[in-house]
mmCIF file of C-alpha atoms in Angstrom:
data_model
loop_
_atom_site.group_PDB
_atom_site.id
_atom_site.type_symbol
_atom_site.label_atom_id
_atom_site.label_comp_id
_atom_site.label_asym_id
_atom_site.label_seq_id
_atom_site.Cartn_x
_atom_site.Cartn_y
_atom_site.Cartn_z
ATOM 1 C CA MET A 1 -8.183 0.949 -18.958
ATOM 2 C CA HIS A 2 -6.394 0.034 -15.754
ATOM 3 C CA ILE A 3 -3.784 2.672 -14.990
ATOM 4 C CA SER A 4 -0.551 1.020 -13.854
ATOM 5 C CA GLU A 5 1.376 1.910 -10.736
ATOM 6 C CA GLY A 6 4.030 4.564 -11.063
ATOM 7 C CA VAL A 7 2.293 6.448 -13.870
ATOM 8 C CA LEU A 8 0.345 9.012 -11.906
ATOM 9 C CA SER A 9 1.658 11.677 -9.549
ATOM 10 C CA PRO A 10 0.787 11.550 -5.806
ATOM 11 C CA PRO A 11 -1.733 14.453 -5.869
ATOM 12 C CA VAL A 12 -3.754 12.722 -8.597
ATOM 13 C CA LEU A 13 -3.649 9.434 -6.676
ATOM 14 C CA LEU A 14 -4.755 11.168 -3.502
ATOM 15 C CA ALA A 15 -7.591 13.018 -5.236
ATOM 16 C CA GLY A 16 -8.787 9.759 -6.815
ATOM 17 C CA GLY A 17 -8.624 8.028 -3.441
ATOM 18 C CA ILE A 18 -10.665 10.707 -1.682
ATOM 19 C CA LEU A 19 -13.313 10.847 -4.423
ATOM 20 C CA THR A 20 -13.608 7.068 -4.399
ATOM 21 C CA LEU A 21 -13.959 7.048 -0.606
ATOM 22 C CA ALA A 22 -16.813 9.530 -0.934
ATOM 23 C CA GLY A 23 -18.440 7.340 -3.598
ATOM 24 C CA LEU A 24 -18.035 4.255 -1.413
ATOM 25 C CA ALA A 25 -19.643 6.057 1.525
ATOM 26 C CA ILE A 26 -22.664 7.058 -0.556
ATOM 27 C CA GLY A 27 -22.810 3.513 -1.931
ATOM 28 C CA LEU A 28 -22.807 1.998 1.554
ATOM 29 C CA LYS A 29 -25.530 4.386 2.660
ATOM 30 C CA ASN A 30 -27.756 3.359 -0.256
ATOM 31 C CA LEU A 31 -27.069 -0.347 0.141
ATOM 32 C CA LYS A 32 -30.226 -2.294 0.916
ATOM 33 C CA ASN A 33 -30.199 -5.802 2.331
ATOM 34 C CA LYS A 34 -32.421 -7.047 -0.453
ATOM 35 C CA LYS A 35 -29.896 -5.903 -3.031
ATOM 36 C CA LEU A 36 -26.910 -7.724 -1.501
ATOM 37 C CA PRO A 37 -27.003 -10.902 -3.619
ATOM 38 C CA GLU A 38 -27.353 -8.825 -6.761
ATOM 39 C CA VAL A 39 -24.406 -6.641 -5.796
ATOM 40 C CA ALA A 40 -22.315 -9.748 -5.168
ATOM 41 C CA VAL A 41 -23.160 -11.227 -8.561
ATOM 42 C CA LEU A 42 -22.472 -7.947 -10.340
ATOM 43 C CA SER A 43 -19.147 -7.533 -8.500
ATOM 44 C CA SER A 44 -17.988 -10.851 -9.861
ATOM 45 C CA THR A 45 -19.402 -10.080 -13.308
ATOM 46 C CA PHE A 46 -17.302 -6.931 -13.359
ATOM 47 C CA PHE A 47 -14.295 -8.846 -12.027
ATOM 48 C CA VAL A 48 -14.512 -11.434 -14.806
ATOM 49 C CA ALA A 49 -15.489 -9.026 -17.613
ATOM 50 C CA SER A 50 -12.009 -7.481 -17.650
ATOM 51 C CA LEU A 51 -10.571 -10.857 -18.615
ATOM 52 C CA ILE A 52 -12.602 -10.964 -21.817
ATOM 53 C CA HIS A 53 -10.302 -9.573 -24.378
ATOM 54 C CA VAL A 54 -11.254 -8.182 -27.758
ATOM 55 C CA PRO A 55 -8.302 -8.230 -30.159
ATOM 56 C CA ILE A 56 -9.139 -5.082 -32.132
ATOM 57 C CA GLY A 57 -6.947 -2.040 -32.503
ATOM 58 C CA PRO A 58 -3.344 -1.379 -31.487
ATOM 59 C CA THR A 59 -3.625 -2.012 -27.747
ATOM 60 C CA SER A 60 -5.449 -4.892 -26.135
ATOM 61 C CA VAL A 61 -8.947 -3.950 -25.081
ATOM 62 C CA HIS A 62 -11.257 -5.780 -22.722
ATOM 63 C CA LEU A 63 -14.885 -5.644 -21.643
ATOM 64 C CA ILE A 64 -15.728 -3.355 -18.742
ATOM 65 C CA LEU A 65 -19.499 -3.712 -18.220
ATOM 66 C CA ASN A 66 -19.646 -0.709 -15.913
ATOM 67 C CA GLY A 67 -22.815 0.471 -17.685
ATOM 68 C CA LEU A 68 -24.640 -2.727 -16.767
ATOM 69 C CA VAL A 69 -23.410 -2.522 -13.183
ATOM 70 C CA GLY A 70 -24.472 1.127 -12.971
ATOM 71 C CA LEU A 71 -27.940 0.660 -14.424
ATOM 72 C CA LEU A 72 -28.718 -2.148 -11.981
ATOM 73 C CA LEU A 73 -27.023 -0.785 -8.870
ATOM 74 C CA GLY A 74 -26.886 3.010 -9.007
ATOM 75 C CA TRP A 75 -24.565 4.417 -6.338
ATOM 76 C CA THR A 76 -23.876 0.934 -5.022
ATOM 77 C CA SER A 77 -21.827 0.294 -8.194
ATOM 78 C CA PHE A 78 -18.947 2.060 -6.420
ATOM 79 C CA LEU A 79 -18.836 -0.872 -3.977
ATOM 80 C CA ALA A 80 -19.103 -3.524 -6.667
ATOM 81 C CA ILE A 81 -16.474 -1.951 -8.931
ATOM 82 C CA PHE A 82 -14.102 -1.228 -6.053
ATOM 83 C CA LEU A 83 -14.183 -4.844 -4.934
ATOM 84 C CA GLY A 84 -13.757 -6.138 -8.482
ATOM 85 C CA LEU A 85 -10.768 -3.861 -9.089
ATOM 86 C CA LEU A 86 -9.220 -4.692 -5.718
ATOM 87 C CA LEU A 87 -9.210 -8.404 -6.496
ATOM 88 C CA GLN A 88 -7.954 -7.791 -10.028
ATOM 89 C CA ALA A 89 -5.061 -5.810 -8.582
ATOM 90 C CA LEU A 90 -4.253 -8.467 -5.987
ATOM 91 C CA LEU A 91 -4.638 -11.536 -8.184
ATOM 92 C CA PHE A 92 -3.637 -10.390 -11.660
ATOM 93 C CA GLN A 93 -1.661 -7.191 -10.956
ATOM 94 C CA PHE A 94 -3.980 -5.185 -13.206
ATOM 95 C CA GLY A 95 -3.661 -1.584 -12.240
ATOM 96 C CA GLY A 96 -2.341 -1.582 -8.705
ATOM 97 C CA LEU A 97 -3.153 -0.818 -5.108
ATOM 98 C CA THR A 98 -1.955 2.787 -5.275
ATOM 99 C CA THR A 99 -4.016 3.511 -8.380
ATOM 100 C CA LEU A 100 -7.078 1.713 -7.028
ATOM 101 C CA GLY A 101 -8.783 4.963 -6.049
ATOM 102 C CA VAL A 102 -8.323 6.601 -9.436
ATOM 103 C CA ASN A 103 -9.282 3.457 -11.335
ATOM 104 C CA THR A 104 -12.434 2.920 -9.261
ATOM 105 C CA PHE A 105 -13.499 6.507 -9.762
ATOM 106 C CA ASP A 106 -12.853 6.357 -13.532
ATOM 107 C CA MET A 107 -15.083 3.297 -13.901
ATOM 108 C CA ALA A 108 -17.741 3.870 -11.246
ATOM 109 C CA LEU A 109 -18.642 7.523 -11.813
ATOM 110 C CA PRO A 110 -19.689 6.864 -15.449
ATOM 111 C CA ALA A 111 -21.811 4.003 -14.115
ATOM 112 C CA VAL A 112 -23.580 6.354 -11.700
ATOM 113 C CA ILE A 113 -23.977 9.074 -14.358
ATOM 114 C CA CYS A 114 -25.577 6.563 -16.747
ATOM 115 C CA TRP A 115 -27.880 5.393 -13.974
ATOM 116 C CA TYR A 116 -29.157 8.959 -13.488
ATOM 117 C CA LEU A 117 -29.507 9.522 -17.237
ATOM 118 C CA PHE A 118 -31.160 6.291 -18.311
ATOM 119 C CA ARG A 119 -32.980 4.767 -15.360
ATOM 120 C CA SER A 120 -36.202 6.540 -16.430
ATOM 121 C CA PHE A 121 -35.944 4.726 -19.797
ATOM 122 C CA GLU A 122 -36.325 1.365 -18.131
ATOM 123 C CA LYS A 123 -40.053 0.638 -18.105
ATOM 124 C CA LYS A 124 -41.737 -2.721 -18.340
ATOM 125 C CA GLU A 125 -44.485 -1.234 -20.511
ATOM 126 C CA ASN A 126 -42.123 0.005 -23.170
ATOM 127 C CA LEU A 127 -39.441 -2.576 -23.904
ATOM 128 C CA LYS A 128 -38.217 -0.795 -27.026
ATOM 129 C CA LEU A 129 -37.389 2.312 -25.059
ATOM 130 C CA SER A 130 -35.769 0.157 -22.375
ATOM 131 C CA PHE A 131 -33.613 -1.526 -25.005
ATOM 132 C CA ILE A 132 -32.467 1.843 -26.337
ATOM 133 C CA GLY A 133 -31.794 3.088 -22.802
ATOM 134 C CA GLY A 134 -29.783 -0.029 -22.008
ATOM 135 C CA PHE A 135 -27.749 0.303 -25.174
ATOM 136 C CA LEU A 136 -26.997 3.969 -24.537
ATOM 137 C CA ALA A 137 -26.065 3.320 -20.904
ATOM 138 C CA GLY A 138 -23.779 0.431 -21.874
ATOM 139 C CA SER A 139 -21.903 2.339 -24.550
ATOM 140 C CA LEU A 140 -21.864 5.805 -22.992
ATOM 141 C CA SER A 141 -20.383 4.501 -19.747
ATOM 142 C CA VAL A 142 -17.444 3.042 -21.685
ATOM 143 C CA PHE A 143 -16.820 6.358 -23.428
ATOM 144 C CA LEU A 144 -17.117 8.306 -20.211
ATOM 145 C CA ALA A 145 -14.687 5.896 -18.551
ATOM 146 C CA GLY A 146 -12.269 6.585 -21.413
ATOM 147 C CA ILE A 147 -12.629 10.328 -20.955
ATOM 148 C CA PHE A 148 -12.122 10.133 -17.182
ATOM 149 C CA THR A 149 -9.066 7.898 -17.626
ATOM 150 C CA SER A 150 -7.500 10.347 -20.069
ATOM 151 C CA LEU A 151 -8.308 13.187 -17.684
ATOM 152 C CA ALA A 152 -6.421 11.378 -14.923
ATOM 153 C CA LEU A 153 -3.521 10.795 -17.292
ATOM 154 C CA TYR A 154 -3.594 14.412 -18.477
ATOM 155 C CA PHE A 155 -1.891 15.573 -15.316
ATOM 156 C CA THR A 156 1.153 13.449 -16.068
ATOM 157 C CA GLU A 157 1.154 12.944 -19.842
ATOM 158 C CA HIS A 158 -0.036 16.422 -20.838
ATOM 159 C CA ASN A 159 -1.642 15.399 -24.089
ATOM 160 C CA PHE A 160 -5.269 14.914 -23.189
ATOM 161 C CA ILE A 161 -6.665 15.079 -26.734
ATOM 162 C CA SER A 162 -4.380 12.435 -28.225
ATOM 163 C CA VAL A 163 -4.721 10.040 -25.271
ATOM 164 C CA ALA A 164 -8.482 10.485 -25.182
ATOM 165 C CA LYS A 165 -8.700 9.983 -28.938
ATOM 166 C CA ALA A 166 -6.612 6.804 -28.796
ATOM 167 C CA LEU A 167 -8.639 5.429 -25.882
ATOM 168 C CA LEU A 168 -11.991 6.245 -27.446
ATOM 169 C CA ILE A 169 -11.086 4.793 -30.854
ATOM 170 C CA ALA A 170 -9.740 1.634 -29.211
ATOM 171 C CA HIS A 171 -12.907 1.287 -27.159
ATOM 172 C CA LEU A 172 -15.402 1.912 -29.962
ATOM 173 C CA PRO A 173 -16.008 -1.813 -30.649
ATOM 174 C CA ILE A 174 -16.219 -2.482 -26.900
ATOM 175 C CA ALA A 175 -18.775 0.302 -26.483
ATOM 176 C CA ILE A 176 -21.022 -1.250 -29.151
ATOM 177 C CA ILE A 177 -20.656 -4.771 -27.723
ATOM 178 C CA GLU A 178 -21.367 -3.572 -24.188
ATOM 179 C CA GLY A 179 -24.331 -1.546 -25.414
ATOM 180 C CA PHE A 180 -25.932 -4.705 -26.771
ATOM 181 C CA ILE A 181 -25.038 -6.821 -23.727
ATOM 182 C CA THR A 182 -26.505 -4.212 -21.373
ATOM 183 C CA ALA A 183 -29.628 -3.751 -23.521
ATOM 184 C CA PHE A 184 -30.332 -7.498 -23.708
ATOM 185 C CA VAL A 185 -29.747 -8.094 -20.010
ATOM 186 C CA VAL A 186 -31.888 -5.126 -18.994
ATOM 187 C CA THR A 187 -34.847 -5.998 -21.239
ATOM 188 C CA TYR A 188 -34.677 -9.616 -20.145
ATOM 189 C CA LEU A 189 -34.681 -8.605 -16.490
ATOM 190 C CA LEU A 190 -37.644 -6.297 -17.088
ATOM 191 C CA LYS A 191 -39.582 -9.262 -18.432
ATOM 192 C CA VAL A 192 -38.724 -11.778 -15.732
ATOM 193 C CA LYS A 193 -37.752 -9.758 -12.672
ATOM 194 C CA PRO A 194 -38.562 -6.060 -13.042
ATOM 195 C CA GLU A 195 -37.883 -5.205 -9.400
ATOM 196 C CA ALA A 196 -34.173 -5.822 -10.014
ATOM 197 C CA ILE A 197 -34.158 -2.564 -11.966
ATOM 198 C CA TYR A 198 -36.877 -0.557 -10.250
ATOM 199 C CA GLU A 199 -35.490 -0.806 -6.763
ATOM 200 C CA MET B 1 -34.703 -13.931 -7.104
ATOM 201 C CA ASN B 2 -33.746 -17.368 -8.392
ATOM 202 C CA LYS B 3 -34.328 -16.515 -12.005
ATOM 203 C CA ARG B 4 -32.318 -13.348 -11.731
ATOM 204 C CA LEU B 5 -29.431 -15.107 -10.072
ATOM 205 C CA CYS B 6 -29.508 -17.827 -12.725
ATOM 206 C CA LEU B 7 -29.380 -15.250 -15.476
ATOM 207 C CA LEU B 8 -26.435 -13.377 -14.017
ATOM 208 C CA PHE B 9 -24.637 -16.597 -13.208
ATOM 209 C CA SER B 10 -25.017 -17.821 -16.753
ATOM 210 C CA LEU B 11 -23.816 -14.441 -17.966
ATOM 211 C CA PHE B 12 -20.509 -14.686 -16.213
ATOM 212 C CA LEU B 13 -20.117 -18.399 -16.877
ATOM 213 C CA MET B 14 -20.475 -17.467 -20.525
ATOM 214 C CA LEU B 15 -17.837 -14.802 -20.033
ATOM 215 C CA ILE B 16 -15.397 -17.273 -18.458
ATOM 216 C CA SER B 17 -15.838 -19.818 -21.219
ATOM 217 C CA VAL B 18 -15.101 -17.367 -24.032
ATOM 218 C CA LYS B 19 -11.459 -16.621 -23.343
ATOM 219 C CA ALA B 20 -10.391 -17.122 -19.802
ATOM 220 C CA ALA B 21 -6.679 -16.552 -19.929
ATOM 221 C CA LEU B 22 -6.742 -13.050 -21.353
ATOM 222 C CA ALA B 23 -6.233 -9.805 -19.627
ATOM 223 C CA HIS B 24 -4.829 -6.368 -19.664
ATOM 224 C CA LYS B 25 -1.473 -5.780 -18.112
ATOM 225 C CA VAL B 26 1.846 -5.031 -19.695
ATOM 226 C CA SER B 27 5.092 -6.809 -18.865
ATOM 227 C CA VAL B 28 8.685 -6.389 -19.924
ATOM 228 C CA PHE B 29 11.571 -8.802 -19.595
ATOM 229 C CA GLY B 30 15.175 -8.430 -20.615
ATOM 230 C CA TYR B 31 18.744 -9.674 -20.337
ATOM 231 C CA ARG B 32 22.255 -8.515 -21.028
ATOM 232 C CA GLU B 33 24.328 -9.731 -23.920
ATOM 233 C CA GLY B 34 27.737 -8.132 -24.215
ATOM 234 C CA ASN B 35 27.162 -4.403 -24.457
ATOM 235 C CA CYS B 36 23.542 -4.843 -25.465
ATOM 236 C CA ILE B 37 20.331 -5.140 -23.545
ATOM 237 C CA ILE B 38 17.887 -7.391 -25.296
ATOM 238 C CA GLY B 39 14.305 -7.697 -24.199
ATOM 239 C CA GLU B 40 10.737 -8.411 -25.040
ATOM 240 C CA SER B 41 7.473 -6.813 -24.003
ATOM 241 C CA TYR B 42 3.968 -8.140 -24.105
ATOM 242 C CA PHE B 43 0.464 -7.691 -22.782
ATOM 243 C CA SER B 44 -0.660 -10.350 -20.385
ATOM 244 C CA ASP B 45 -2.604 -12.136 -23.105
ATOM 245 C CA GLY B 46 0.756 -12.696 -24.798
ATOM 246 C CA SER B 47 0.286 -10.180 -27.607
ATOM 247 C CA PRO B 48 3.357 -7.992 -28.182
ATOM 248 C CA CYS B 49 3.530 -4.264 -27.437
ATOM 249 C CA LYS B 50 4.238 -2.836 -30.848
ATOM 250 C CA LYS B 51 6.180 0.400 -31.290
ATOM 251 C CA CYS B 52 6.301 1.212 -27.616
ATOM 252 C CA LEU B 53 8.876 3.437 -25.970
ATOM 253 C CA VAL B 54 11.585 1.697 -23.950
ATOM 254 C CA GLU B 55 13.822 3.674 -21.618
ATOM 255 C CA ILE B 56 16.904 2.395 -19.813
ATOM 256 C CA TYR B 57 17.932 3.946 -16.498
ATOM 257 C CA ASP B 58 21.126 3.485 -14.487
ATOM 258 C CA GLU B 59 21.400 2.978 -10.725
ATOM 259 C CA GLN B 60 21.128 6.689 -10.008
ATOM 260 C CA GLY B 61 17.887 6.890 -11.951
ATOM 261 C CA LYS B 62 19.451 8.713 -14.879
ATOM 262 C CA LYS B 63 18.173 7.864 -18.348
ATOM 263 C CA ILE B 64 21.017 6.406 -20.366
ATOM 264 C CA ALA B 65 19.325 4.974 -23.435
ATOM 265 C CA GLN B 66 16.044 4.899 -25.249
ATOM 266 C CA THR B 67 14.557 2.838 -28.058
ATOM 267 C CA THR B 68 11.246 1.529 -29.370
ATOM 268 C CA THR B 69 9.991 -2.016 -29.691
ATOM 269 C CA ASP B 70 9.528 -3.646 -33.075
ATOM 270 C CA GLU B 71 6.457 -5.421 -34.488
ATOM 271 C CA LYS B 72 7.089 -8.445 -32.270
ATOM 272 C CA GLY B 73 7.517 -6.372 -29.109
ATOM 273 C CA ARG B 74 11.282 -6.984 -29.040
ATOM 274 C CA PHE B 75 14.021 -4.461 -28.554
ATOM 275 C CA LYS B 76 17.809 -4.299 -28.513
ATOM 276 C CA VAL B 77 19.747 -1.350 -27.251
ATOM 277 C CA LEU B 78 23.444 -0.578 -26.817
ATOM 278 C CA VAL B 79 24.332 0.229 -23.216
ATOM 279 C CA ASN B 80 27.813 0.768 -21.784
ATOM 280 C CA GLU B 81 26.655 0.800 -18.165
ATOM 281 C CA LYS B 82 28.137 -2.057 -16.161
ATOM 282 C CA GLY B 83 26.058 -1.532 -13.018
ATOM 283 C CA SER B 84 22.474 -2.614 -12.598
ATOM 284 C CA VAL B 85 20.020 -1.037 -15.007
ATOM 285 C CA LYS B 86 16.290 -0.600 -15.012
ATOM 286 C CA ILE B 87 14.155 -1.091 -18.110
ATOM 287 C CA LYS B 88 11.023 1.017 -18.272
ATOM 288 C CA LEU B 89 8.397 0.247 -20.889
ATOM 289 C CA ILE B 90 5.815 2.906 -21.621
ATOM 290 C CA ALA B 91 2.877 1.432 -23.506
ATOM 291 C CA GLY B 92 0.777 4.584 -23.344
ATOM 292 C CA GLU B 93 -2.705 5.127 -21.943
ATOM 293 C CA GLY B 94 -1.477 4.553 -18.429
ATOM 294 C CA HIS B 95 0.322 1.284 -19.025
ATOM 295 C CA LEU B 96 3.809 0.957 -17.663
ATOM 296 C CA ALA B 97 6.135 -1.902 -16.795
ATOM 297 C CA GLU B 98 9.557 -2.076 -15.199
ATOM 298 C CA TYR B 99 12.266 -4.695 -15.077
ATOM 299 C CA GLU B 100 15.648 -4.636 -13.406
ATOM 300 C CA ILE B 101 18.825 -6.294 -14.613
ATOM 301 C CA GLU B 102 21.631 -6.794 -12.143
ATOM 302 C CA GLY B 103 25.049 -5.322 -12.769
ATOM 303 C CA LEU B 104 27.974 -7.252 -14.166
ATOM 304 C CA LYS B 105 30.459 -8.507 -11.623
ATOM 305 C CA GLU B 106 33.872 -7.365 -12.781
ATOM 306 C CA VAL B 107 36.553 -9.853 -11.880
ATOM 307 C CA THR B 108 39.491 -7.780 -10.705
ATOM 308 C CA GLU B 109 42.994 -8.951 -9.892
ATOM 309 C CA LYS B 110 42.413 -8.350 -6.195
ATOM 310 C CA ASN B 111 39.392 -10.593 -6.059
ATOM 311 C CA GLN B 112 41.219 -13.529 -7.494
ATOM 312 C CA THR B 113 42.422 -15.877 -4.807
ATOM 313 C CA SER B 114 46.015 -16.933 -4.745
ATOM 314 C CA SER B 115 45.178 -20.424 -5.915
ATOM 315 C CA GLN B 116 43.373 -19.044 -8.919
ATOM 316 C CA LYS B 117 46.387 -16.899 -9.679
ATOM 317 C CA GLU B 118 48.660 -19.886 -9.508
ATOM 318 C CA ILE B 119 46.484 -21.859 -11.811
ATOM 319 C CA SER B 120 46.343 -19.076 -14.323
ATOM 320 C CA LYS B 121 50.100 -18.648 -14.096
ATOM 321 C CA LYS B 122 50.538 -22.345 -14.725
ATOM 322 C CA ILE B 123 48.228 -22.192 -17.674
ATOM 323 C CA VAL B 124 50.137 -19.288 -19.107
ATOM 324 C CA LYS B 125 53.391 -21.128 -18.547
ATOM 325 C CA SER B 126 52.186 -24.306 -20.148
ATOM 326 C CA LYS B 127 50.749 -22.336 -22.985
ATOM 327 C CA ASN B 128 54.015 -20.587 -23.534
ATOM 328 C CA SER B 129 56.052 -23.735 -23.394
ATOM 329 C CA GLN B 130 53.870 -26.216 -25.219
ATOM 330 C CA ILE B 131 51.493 -24.647 -27.705
ATOM 331 C CA GLN B 132 52.338 -21.476 -29.441
ATOM 332 C CA THR B 133 48.813 -20.109 -29.567
ATOM 333 C CA SER B 134 48.168 -17.002 -31.515
ATOM 334 C CA ILE B 135 44.869 -16.337 -29.732
ATOM 335 C CA SER B 136 44.936 -13.498 -27.255
ATOM 336 C CA LYS B 137 42.835 -13.460 -24.095
ATOM 337 C CA ASP B 138 40.357 -10.965 -25.496
ATOM 338 C CA GLU B 139 39.826 -12.932 -28.667
ATOM 339 C CA LEU B 140 39.269 -16.087 -26.654
ATOM 340 C CA LYS B 141 36.689 -14.292 -24.527
ATOM 341 C CA LYS B 142 34.886 -13.161 -27.646
ATOM 342 C CA ILE B 143 34.758 -16.676 -29.075
ATOM 343 C CA VAL B 144 33.536 -18.185 -25.813
ATOM 344 C CA ARG B 145 30.886 -15.510 -25.504
ATOM 345 C CA GLN B 146 29.650 -16.177 -29.008
ATOM 346 C CA VAL B 147 29.459 -19.934 -28.486
ATOM 347 C CA VAL B 148 27.696 -19.538 -25.149
ATOM 348 C CA ALA B 149 25.216 -17.111 -26.679
ATOM 349 C CA GLU B 150 24.360 -19.580 -29.397
ATOM 350 C CA GLU B 151 24.071 -22.453 -26.937
ATOM 351 C CA THR B 152 21.807 -20.583 -24.549
ATOM 352 C CA GLU B 153 19.516 -19.128 -27.216
ATOM 353 C CA GLY B 154 16.996 -21.922 -26.634
ATOM 354 C CA ILE B 155 17.042 -21.503 -22.865
ATOM 355 C CA LYS B 156 16.541 -17.763 -23.199
ATOM 356 C CA SER B 157 13.468 -18.129 -25.361
ATOM 357 C CA MET B 158 12.183 -20.818 -23.012
ATOM 358 C CA LEU B 159 12.555 -18.454 -20.057
ATOM 359 C CA MET B 160 10.776 -15.763 -22.026
ATOM 360 C CA ASP B 161 7.842 -18.097 -22.726
ATOM 361 C CA LEU B 162 7.760 -19.130 -19.082
ATOM 362 C CA LYS B 163 7.631 -15.480 -17.994
ATOM 363 C CA LYS B 164 4.776 -14.865 -20.401
ATOM 364 C CA ASP B 165 2.855 -17.852 -19.102
ATOM 365 C CA MET B 166 3.306 -16.694 -15.534
ATOM 366 C CA SER B 167 1.755 -13.301 -16.186
ATOM 367 C CA LYS B 168 -1.394 -14.796 -17.715
ATOM 368 C CA ALA B 169 -4.508 -14.967 -15.589
ATOM 369 C CA LYS B 170 -5.096 -18.537 -14.502
ATOM 370 C CA ILE B 171 -8.506 -20.149 -14.287
ATOM 371 C CA HIS B 172 -8.048 -21.047 -10.604
ATOM 372 C CA GLU B 173 -7.227 -17.405 -9.827
ATOM 373 C CA ILE B 174 -10.409 -16.296 -11.568
ATOM 374 C CA ILE B 175 -12.548 -18.790 -9.684
ATOM 375 C CA GLY B 176 -10.731 -17.898 -6.485
ATOM 376 C CA GLY B 177 -11.461 -14.225 -7.076
ATOM 377 C CA ILE B 178 -15.157 -14.901 -7.562
ATOM 378 C CA GLY B 179 -15.089 -16.914 -4.355
ATOM 379 C CA TYR B 180 -13.507 -13.997 -2.499
ATOM 380 C CA ILE B 181 -16.161 -11.607 -3.801
ATOM 381 C CA PHE B 182 -19.008 -13.803 -2.651
ATOM 382 C CA GLY B 183 -17.287 -14.373 0.656
ATOM 383 C CA ILE B 184 -16.833 -10.656 1.285
ATOM 384 C CA TRP B 185 -20.435 -9.880 0.374
ATOM 385 C CA GLY B 186 -21.545 -12.765 2.540
ATOM 386 C CA ILE B 187 -19.756 -11.205 5.512
ATOM 387 C CA ILE B 188 -21.291 -7.800 4.729
ATOM 388 C CA ALA B 189 -24.744 -9.419 4.517
ATOM 389 C CA LEU B 190 -24.163 -11.157 7.833
ATOM 390 C CA LEU B 191 -23.085 -7.937 9.544
ATOM 391 C CA LYS B 192 -26.013 -6.012 8.109
ATOM 392 C CA THR B 193 -28.631 -8.518 9.212
ATOM 393 C CA ARG B 194 -27.059 -8.773 12.665
ATOM 394 C CA LYS B 195 -27.415 -5.030 13.134
ATOM 395 C CA ARG B 196 -31.142 -5.340 12.538
ATOM 396 C CA LEU B 197 -31.568 -7.947 15.231
#
């Protein structure tokens, strides 16, 4: 779901950039020293996840894992996702530097939304509920990312419904896979290192 | 802390080992053949862009032709423009790729040096005197073009494969990227702890 350079109009790019800057500022404010190693690991997880390609559907679709990043990091996911996307743009020319703001916002805001929605599900005492919460966070964040991406494209392509439909259908398998990945990682962490999620 | 790090490390090591050289970017590549522009488009994992819109623009940015790719991501379009042209591939959902082909250099009479003129005169003379060829200049050009096209077919497909390989994500780039991320976070950690002291 990386939007290439030259697709979006300058106002959309600017708006994305400003919103991402705001997100990054909030992320930096909430960044605790104790969390730093975790943020670093999750940045690289996000960076690598986009290289895992699932050959289903008409376009090529890859893992995103923004739900996992969001559930573990909250607002700090803006920092992790921004860094991951920056290096993807520089090294692999995914997306681009001008679209970095829009792309970061499209991926990181769903992560933050899912963190607000599902963080109360994550309890050590009730692993079943945690599993469900993890699954929902993992899959919903992919869908939300699809909706935000089509919203950004709406201003230039003018067919929101068809783009959104195509993106959501293409990402259905990814949403299920990411739901399970997120659920397993979260329940495992709750068993061995619950403070990774609580803090 | 150790256990958590181990878990996340193993997670992304697992991710790397699944399919490292796959990614999501769209590329287009093309060349001129006579009046046609022939090209190929693909995602960076090498899979073709099927049924995608291809637009051809001239130097002034005016659209002069349009076509769609076939099942293998290839396209062929008739273009009369001699100047440089730009191929624009629209793969939808925010994916776009561009490729530029340089213009043809027209060899005019003025550009020919005097020595070249002499040679060509000589050739014409010798042709006239010795062999009574029935092949006109245009026909000869056509034949040469056809032969050259056949001969270079292999090289063209080789170039295409090379281009595809180049746009794939390499394992050393992935590892390098992870290194950068840890380095940047390391610097941030350093700065943050310094502030405290």
